[in-house]
mmCIF file of C-alpha atoms in Angstrom:
data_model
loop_
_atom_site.group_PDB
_atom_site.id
_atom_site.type_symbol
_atom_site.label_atom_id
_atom_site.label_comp_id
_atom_site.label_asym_id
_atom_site.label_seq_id
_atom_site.Cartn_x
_atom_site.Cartn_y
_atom_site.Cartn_z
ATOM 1 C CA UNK A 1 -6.330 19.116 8.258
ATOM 2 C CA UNK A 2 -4.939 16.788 11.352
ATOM 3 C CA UNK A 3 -7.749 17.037 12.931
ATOM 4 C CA UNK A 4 -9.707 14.767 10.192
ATOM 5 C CA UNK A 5 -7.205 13.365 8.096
ATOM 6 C CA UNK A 6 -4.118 11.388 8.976
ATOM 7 C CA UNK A 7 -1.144 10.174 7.145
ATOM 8 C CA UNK A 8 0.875 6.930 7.306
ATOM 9 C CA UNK A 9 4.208 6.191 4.527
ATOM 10 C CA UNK A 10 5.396 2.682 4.439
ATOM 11 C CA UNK A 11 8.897 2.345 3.007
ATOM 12 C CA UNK A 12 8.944 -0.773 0.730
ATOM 13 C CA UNK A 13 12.546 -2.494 0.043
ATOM 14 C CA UNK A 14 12.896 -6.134 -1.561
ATOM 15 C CA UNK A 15 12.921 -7.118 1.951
ATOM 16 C CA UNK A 16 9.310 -6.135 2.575
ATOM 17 C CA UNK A 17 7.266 -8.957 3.401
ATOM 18 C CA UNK A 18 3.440 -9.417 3.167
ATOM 19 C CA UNK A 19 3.435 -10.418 7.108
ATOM 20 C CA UNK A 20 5.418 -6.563 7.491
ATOM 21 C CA UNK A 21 3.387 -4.710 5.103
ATOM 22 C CA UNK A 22 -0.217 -6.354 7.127
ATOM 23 C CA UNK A 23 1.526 -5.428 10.763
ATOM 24 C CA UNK A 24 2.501 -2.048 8.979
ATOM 25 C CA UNK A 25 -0.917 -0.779 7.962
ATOM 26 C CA UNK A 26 -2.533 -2.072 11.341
ATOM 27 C CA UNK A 27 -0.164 -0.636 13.520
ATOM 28 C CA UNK A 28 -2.511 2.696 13.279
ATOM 29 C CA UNK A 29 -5.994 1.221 13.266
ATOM 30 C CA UNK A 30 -8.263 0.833 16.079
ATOM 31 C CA UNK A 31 -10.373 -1.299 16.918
ATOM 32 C CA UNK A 32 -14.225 0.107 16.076
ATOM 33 C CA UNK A 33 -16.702 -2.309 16.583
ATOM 34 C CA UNK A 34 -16.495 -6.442 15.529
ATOM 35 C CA UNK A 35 -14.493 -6.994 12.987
ATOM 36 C CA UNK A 36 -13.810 -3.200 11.803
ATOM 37 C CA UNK A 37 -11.254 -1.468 12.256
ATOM 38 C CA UNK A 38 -9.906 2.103 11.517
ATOM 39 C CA UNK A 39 -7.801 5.338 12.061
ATOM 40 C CA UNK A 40 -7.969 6.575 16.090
ATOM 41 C CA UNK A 41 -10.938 8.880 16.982
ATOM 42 C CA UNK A 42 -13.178 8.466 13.394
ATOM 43 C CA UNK A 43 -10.776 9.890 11.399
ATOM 44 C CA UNK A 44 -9.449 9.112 7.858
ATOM 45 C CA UNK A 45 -5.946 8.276 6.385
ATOM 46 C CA UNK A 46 -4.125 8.356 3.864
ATOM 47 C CA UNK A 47 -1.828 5.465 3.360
ATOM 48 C CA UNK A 48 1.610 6.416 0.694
ATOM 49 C CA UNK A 49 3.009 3.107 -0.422
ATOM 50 C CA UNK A 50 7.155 4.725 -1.317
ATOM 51 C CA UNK A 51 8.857 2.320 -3.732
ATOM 52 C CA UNK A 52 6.026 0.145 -4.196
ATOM 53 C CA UNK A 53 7.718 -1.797 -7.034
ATOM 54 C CA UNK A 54 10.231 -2.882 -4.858
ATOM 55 C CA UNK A 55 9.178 -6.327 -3.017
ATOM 56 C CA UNK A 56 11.084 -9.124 -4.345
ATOM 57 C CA UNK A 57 9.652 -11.045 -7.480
ATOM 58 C CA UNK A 58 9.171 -14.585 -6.702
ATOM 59 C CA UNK A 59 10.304 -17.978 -8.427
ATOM 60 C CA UNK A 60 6.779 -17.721 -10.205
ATOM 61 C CA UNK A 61 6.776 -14.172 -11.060
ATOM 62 C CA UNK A 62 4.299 -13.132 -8.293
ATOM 63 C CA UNK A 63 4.872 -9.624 -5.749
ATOM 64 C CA UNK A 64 3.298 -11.519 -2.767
ATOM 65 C CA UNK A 65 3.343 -8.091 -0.740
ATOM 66 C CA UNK A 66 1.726 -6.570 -3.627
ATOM 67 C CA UNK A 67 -0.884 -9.021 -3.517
ATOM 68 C CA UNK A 68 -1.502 -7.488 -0.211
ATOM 69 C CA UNK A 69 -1.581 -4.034 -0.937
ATOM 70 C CA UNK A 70 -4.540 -5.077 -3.746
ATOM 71 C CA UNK A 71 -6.201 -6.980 -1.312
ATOM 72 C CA UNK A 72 -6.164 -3.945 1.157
ATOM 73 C CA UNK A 73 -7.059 -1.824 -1.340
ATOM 74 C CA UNK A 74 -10.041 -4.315 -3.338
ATOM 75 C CA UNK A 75 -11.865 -6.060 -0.716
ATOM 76 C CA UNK A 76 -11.097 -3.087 1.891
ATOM 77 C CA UNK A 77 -9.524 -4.989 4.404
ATOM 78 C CA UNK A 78 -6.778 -8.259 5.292
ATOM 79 C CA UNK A 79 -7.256 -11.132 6.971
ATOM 80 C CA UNK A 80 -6.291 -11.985 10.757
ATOM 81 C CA UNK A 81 -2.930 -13.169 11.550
ATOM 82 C CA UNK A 82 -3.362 -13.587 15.047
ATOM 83 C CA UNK A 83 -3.560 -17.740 16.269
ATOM 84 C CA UNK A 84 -7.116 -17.753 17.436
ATOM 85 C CA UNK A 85 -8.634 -15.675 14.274
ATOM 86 C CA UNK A 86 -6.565 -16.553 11.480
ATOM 87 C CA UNK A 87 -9.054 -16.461 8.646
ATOM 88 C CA UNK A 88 -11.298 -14.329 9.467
ATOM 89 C CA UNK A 89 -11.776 -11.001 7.551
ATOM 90 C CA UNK A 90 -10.624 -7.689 9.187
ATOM 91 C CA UNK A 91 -12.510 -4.510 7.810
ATOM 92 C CA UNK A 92 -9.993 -1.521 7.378
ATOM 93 C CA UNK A 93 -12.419 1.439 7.029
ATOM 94 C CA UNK A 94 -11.482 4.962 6.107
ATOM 95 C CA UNK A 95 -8.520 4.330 4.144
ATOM 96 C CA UNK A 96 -7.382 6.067 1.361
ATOM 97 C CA UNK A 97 -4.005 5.081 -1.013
ATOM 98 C CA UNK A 98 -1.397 6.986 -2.517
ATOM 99 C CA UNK A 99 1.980 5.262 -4.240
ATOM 100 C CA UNK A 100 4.982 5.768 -5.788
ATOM 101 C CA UNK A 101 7.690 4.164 -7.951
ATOM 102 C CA UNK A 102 10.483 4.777 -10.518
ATOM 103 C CA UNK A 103 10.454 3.224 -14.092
ATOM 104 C CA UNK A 104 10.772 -0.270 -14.101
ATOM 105 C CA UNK A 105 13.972 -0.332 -15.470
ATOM 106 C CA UNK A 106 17.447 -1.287 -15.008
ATOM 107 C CA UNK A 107 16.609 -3.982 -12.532
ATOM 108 C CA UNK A 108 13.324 -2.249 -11.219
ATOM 109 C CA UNK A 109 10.171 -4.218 -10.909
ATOM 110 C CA UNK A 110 6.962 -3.150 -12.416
ATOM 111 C CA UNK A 111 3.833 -3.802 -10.443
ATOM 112 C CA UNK A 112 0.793 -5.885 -11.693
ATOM 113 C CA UNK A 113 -1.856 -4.814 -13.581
ATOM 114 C CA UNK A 114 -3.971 -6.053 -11.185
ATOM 115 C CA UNK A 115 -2.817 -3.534 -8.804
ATOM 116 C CA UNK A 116 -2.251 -0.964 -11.164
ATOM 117 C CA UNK A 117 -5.792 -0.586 -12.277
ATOM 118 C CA UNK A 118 -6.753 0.665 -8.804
ATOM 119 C CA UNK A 119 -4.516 3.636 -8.972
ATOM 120 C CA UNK A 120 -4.912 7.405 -11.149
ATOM 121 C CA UNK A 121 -1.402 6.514 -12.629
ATOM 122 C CA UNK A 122 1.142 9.800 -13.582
ATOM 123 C CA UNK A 123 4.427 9.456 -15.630
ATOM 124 C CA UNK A 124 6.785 12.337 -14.849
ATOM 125 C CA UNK A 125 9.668 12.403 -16.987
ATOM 126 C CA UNK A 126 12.780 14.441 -15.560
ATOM 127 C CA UNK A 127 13.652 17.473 -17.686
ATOM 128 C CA UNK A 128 17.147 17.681 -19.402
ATOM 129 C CA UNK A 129 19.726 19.762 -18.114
ATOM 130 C CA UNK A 130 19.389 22.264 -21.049
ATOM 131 C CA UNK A 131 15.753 22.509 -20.474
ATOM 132 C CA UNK A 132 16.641 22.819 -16.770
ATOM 133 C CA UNK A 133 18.977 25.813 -18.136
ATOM 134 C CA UNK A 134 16.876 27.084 -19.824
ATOM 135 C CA UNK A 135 13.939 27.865 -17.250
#
């Protein structure tokens, strides 16, 4: 139902940032009272992360957007980037997280575990084109 629940996608690419994925996820927040901030009029939202195993794998091994999205999603918030708060903790309330990816194969990344253990995780496996056939 609109009227309660509202829907954001973010399209991840290797040249997703952290700093893009932050602006991203605020961009449809309001402000609600200190530090808290949510979807417009007390609503909720759902959040779909497409291609979430994309961002670019570091010279360490680390998804630094990724790190992000887990912080979003653990602690419930991000941290100011704006000059005169930077460091403080922004509440994101009302937020609820959907994802998807392909098999990390063939190039593909695969996400962290430590992002991985926040999510109900499905593996659908494309018929063949006889079972297709077949149906």
């Amino acid at each position: 139902d609109p009227n309660e629940m509202l829907t954001k996608r973010i399209n991840f690419s290797s040249a997703t940032t952290p700093g893009m994925a932050q602006y991203a996820i605020e961009a449809e927040l309001d402000k609600r009272g200190g530090k808290n901030y949510g979807p417009p009029n007390g609503k909720k939202m759902t959040i779909f992360f497409d291609d979430i195993s994309m961002p670019e794998v570091n010279t360490w091994g680390d998804q630094t957007t990724l790190e992000l999205v887990r912080l979003v999603i653990e602690h419930g918030g991000v941290y100011f980037l704006d000059k005169d708060k930077r460091g403080d903790f922004k509440t994101c309330e009302d937020l609820q997280y959907l994802a998807a990816m392909q098999h990390p194969v063939g190039g593909k990344n695969d996400i962290p575990n430590r992002l991985k253990r926040n999510f109900f995780i499905f593996n659908l496996v494309l018929p063949s084109i006889t079972s297709i056939n077949d149906i």
